[in-house]
Amino acid sequence: MNRSFILRASDHPTLALCTIKRADCENLREWKNANRFAFFHQALITPEQQAQWFENYLTRAYDYMFIVQVDARALGCMGFRLIENHADVYYVILGDRAMGKRGWMRAAHDIYFDFALDADEFQACQFEIVRYRR
């Protein structure tokens, strides 16, 4: 996804979901590696692999990855993409554990799903939630 934008909601003015930039790659890599056992790909990701993932991400029109921020502080990430007419929610990670248990990721989910459900390309998709708990 090669567009840059920010999602916000009036009921959470300090919360922002920002589409990722190249500068976010190291945070994403660290968060994925720290939580790798929650995902299908469980091997450690190298900086080179993360850079290649980002280059591929830029070519996919219906792949949205966001950095979740509160007061401009990055606390995690979440993404969704369209793959063969199926919506895939992926890499939902609270990266900054000190910001946990405050409802920020839940509020970010609400903003993110409102955006996904309003997007034309996701109208014919079914969403299935697979949950992992540590």
CSV table of C-alpha atoms in Angstrom, one decimal:
chain,number,residue,atom,x,y,z
A,1,MET,CA,0.0,0.0,0.0
A,2,ASN,CA,1.7,3.0,-1.2
A,3,ARG,CA,-0.5,5.8,0.3
A,4,SER,CA,0.0,7.7,3.5
A,5,PHE,CA,-2.9,8.7,5.8
A,6,ILE,CA,-4.0,8.8,9.4
A,7,LEU,CA,-7.2,7.4,10.9
A,8,ARG,CA,-8.7,9.1,13.9
A,9,ALA,CA,-11.9,9.2,15.9
A,10,SER,CA,-13.4,12.2,17.6
A,11,ASP,CA,-14.0,10.2,20.8
A,12,HIS,CA,-10.2,9.5,21.1
A,13,PRO,CA,-8.5,12.7,19.9
A,14,THR,CA,-5.0,11.6,21.1
A,15,LEU,CA,-5.2,8.2,19.3
A,16,ALA,CA,-4.0,7.9,15.7
A,17,LEU,CA,-3.5,5.0,13.3
A,18,CYS,CA,-0.8,6.0,10.9
A,19,THR,CA,0.0,4.1,7.8
A,20,ILE,CA,3.6,2.7,8.1
A,21,LYS,CA,6.7,4.3,6.7
A,22,ARG,CA,10.1,2.9,6.0
A,23,ALA,CA,11.2,4.5,9.3
A,24,ASP,CA,8.8,2.2,11.2
A,25,CYS,CA,10.4,-1.0,10.0
A,26,GLU,CA,12.7,-1.5,12.9
A,27,ASN,CA,9.9,-1.1,15.4
A,28,LEU,CA,7.8,-3.5,13.4
A,29,ARG,CA,10.6,-6.0,13.3
A,30,GLU,CA,11.3,-5.8,17.0
A,31,TRP,CA,7.6,-6.2,17.9
A,32,LYS,CA,7.1,-9.1,15.5
A,33,ASN,CA,10.2,-10.9,16.8
A,34,ALA,CA,9.2,-10.3,20.5
A,35,ASN,CA,5.8,-11.9,19.7
A,36,ARG,CA,6.8,-14.3,17.0
A,37,PHE,CA,5.2,-17.4,18.6
A,38,ALA,CA,1.8,-15.8,18.2
A,39,PHE,CA,2.2,-15.9,14.4
A,40,PHE,CA,2.6,-18.4,11.6
A,41,HIS,CA,6.2,-17.2,10.8
A,42,GLN,CA,8.0,-17.9,14.0
A,43,ALA,CA,11.6,-17.5,13.0
A,44,LEU,CA,13.5,-14.3,13.9
A,45,ILE,CA,13.2,-11.7,11.2
A,46,THR,CA,16.4,-10.0,10.1
A,47,PRO,CA,16.6,-6.3,9.2
A,48,GLU,CA,17.0,-7.4,5.5
A,49,GLN,CA,13.9,-9.5,5.6
A,50,GLN,CA,11.9,-6.7,7.2
A,51,ALA,CA,13.2,-4.3,4.5
A,52,GLN,CA,12.1,-6.8,1.8
A,53,TRP,CA,8.7,-7.2,3.4
A,54,PHE,CA,8.3,-3.5,3.4
A,55,GLU,CA,9.2,-3.2,-0.3
A,56,ASN,CA,6.6,-5.9,-1.1
A,57,TYR,CA,4.0,-4.2,1.1
A,58,LEU,CA,4.3,-1.1,-1.0
A,59,THR,CA,3.3,-3.0,-4.1
A,60,ARG,CA,0.1,-4.5,-2.6
A,61,ALA,CA,-2.9,-2.2,-3.2
A,62,TYR,CA,-5.2,-3.7,-0.5
A,63,ASP,CA,-2.7,-4.1,2.4
A,64,TYR,CA,-3.0,-1.7,5.2
A,65,MET,CA,-0.5,-1.7,8.1
A,66,PHE,CA,-0.8,1.0,10.8
A,67,ILE,CA,1.3,2.2,13.7
A,68,VAL,CA,-1.0,2.8,16.7
A,69,GLN,CA,0.0,6.1,18.4
A,70,VAL,CA,-1.2,7.9,21.5
A,71,ASP,CA,0.1,11.4,21.8
A,72,ALA,CA,2.5,10.6,19.0
A,73,ARG,CA,4.0,7.7,21.0
A,74,ALA,CA,4.1,4.5,19.1
A,75,LEU,CA,2.5,1.7,21.1
A,76,GLY,CA,1.8,-1.0,18.6
A,77,CYS,CA,0.7,-2.0,15.2
A,78,MET,CA,-2.2,-3.6,13.4
A,79,GLY,CA,-2.9,-4.5,9.8
A,80,PHE,CA,-5.4,-5.9,7.4
A,81,ARG,CA,-5.2,-7.0,3.8
A,82,LEU,CA,-7.3,-8.5,1.1
A,83,ILE,CA,-6.0,-11.9,-0.2
A,84,GLU,CA,-8.1,-13.7,-2.8
A,85,ASN,CA,-11.4,-12.0,-1.7
A,86,HIS,CA,-10.7,-12.8,2.0
A,87,ALA,CA,-9.9,-10.2,4.6
A,88,ASP,CA,-6.9,-11.0,6.7
A,89,VAL,CA,-6.3,-9.2,10.0
A,90,TYR,CA,-2.6,-9.5,10.8
A,91,TYR,CA,0.2,-8.4,13.1
A,92,VAL,CA,-2.0,-6.9,15.9
A,93,ILE,CA,0.7,-6.3,18.4
A,94,LEU,CA,1.0,-4.2,21.5
A,95,GLY,CA,4.6,-3.3,21.3
A,96,ASP,CA,4.9,-1.0,24.3
A,97,ARG,CA,3.7,-3.1,27.2
A,98,ALA,CA,3.7,-0.1,29.5
A,99,MET,CA,0.8,1.2,27.5
A,100,GLY,CA,-1.3,-1.9,27.9
A,101,LYS,CA,-4.5,-2.4,29.9
A,102,ARG,CA,-5.6,1.2,29.1
A,103,GLY,CA,-8.0,0.4,26.2
A,104,TRP,CA,-5.9,2.0,23.5
A,105,MET,CA,-5.6,-1.1,21.3
A,106,ARG,CA,-9.3,-1.8,21.7
A,107,ALA,CA,-10.2,1.8,20.6
A,108,ALA,CA,-7.7,1.4,17.7
A,109,HIS,CA,-9.5,-1.8,16.7
A,110,ASP,CA,-12.8,0.1,16.5
A,111,ILE,CA,-11.3,2.8,14.3
A,112,TYR,CA,-9.5,0.2,12.1
A,113,PHE,CA,-12.6,-2.0,11.6
A,114,ASP,CA,-14.8,1.0,10.8
A,115,PHE,CA,-12.3,1.9,8.1
A,116,ALA,CA,-12.2,-1.6,6.8
A,117,LEU,CA,-15.9,-2.1,6.8
A,118,ASP,CA,-16.4,1.2,4.9
A,119,ALA,CA,-13.8,0.4,2.3
A,120,ASP,CA,-15.3,-0.7,-1.0
A,121,GLU,CA,-12.8,-3.5,-1.6
A,122,PHE,CA,-13.8,-5.2,1.6
A,123,GLN,CA,-17.6,-5.1,1.2
A,124,ALA,CA,-17.8,-8.7,-0.1
A,125,CYS,CA,-15.5,-10.2,2.5
A,126,GLN,CA,-16.3,-12.3,5.6
A,127,PHE,CA,-14.3,-11.7,8.7
A,128,GLU,CA,-13.3,-14.6,10.9
A,129,ILE,CA,-11.5,-13.8,14.1
A,130,VAL,CA,-8.8,-16.3,15.3
A,131,ARG,CA,-7.5,-15.3,18.7
A,132,TYR,CA,-4.3,-16.1,20.4
A,133,ARG,CA,-3.6,-15.7,24.1
A,134,ARG,CA,-0.3,-15.9,25.8
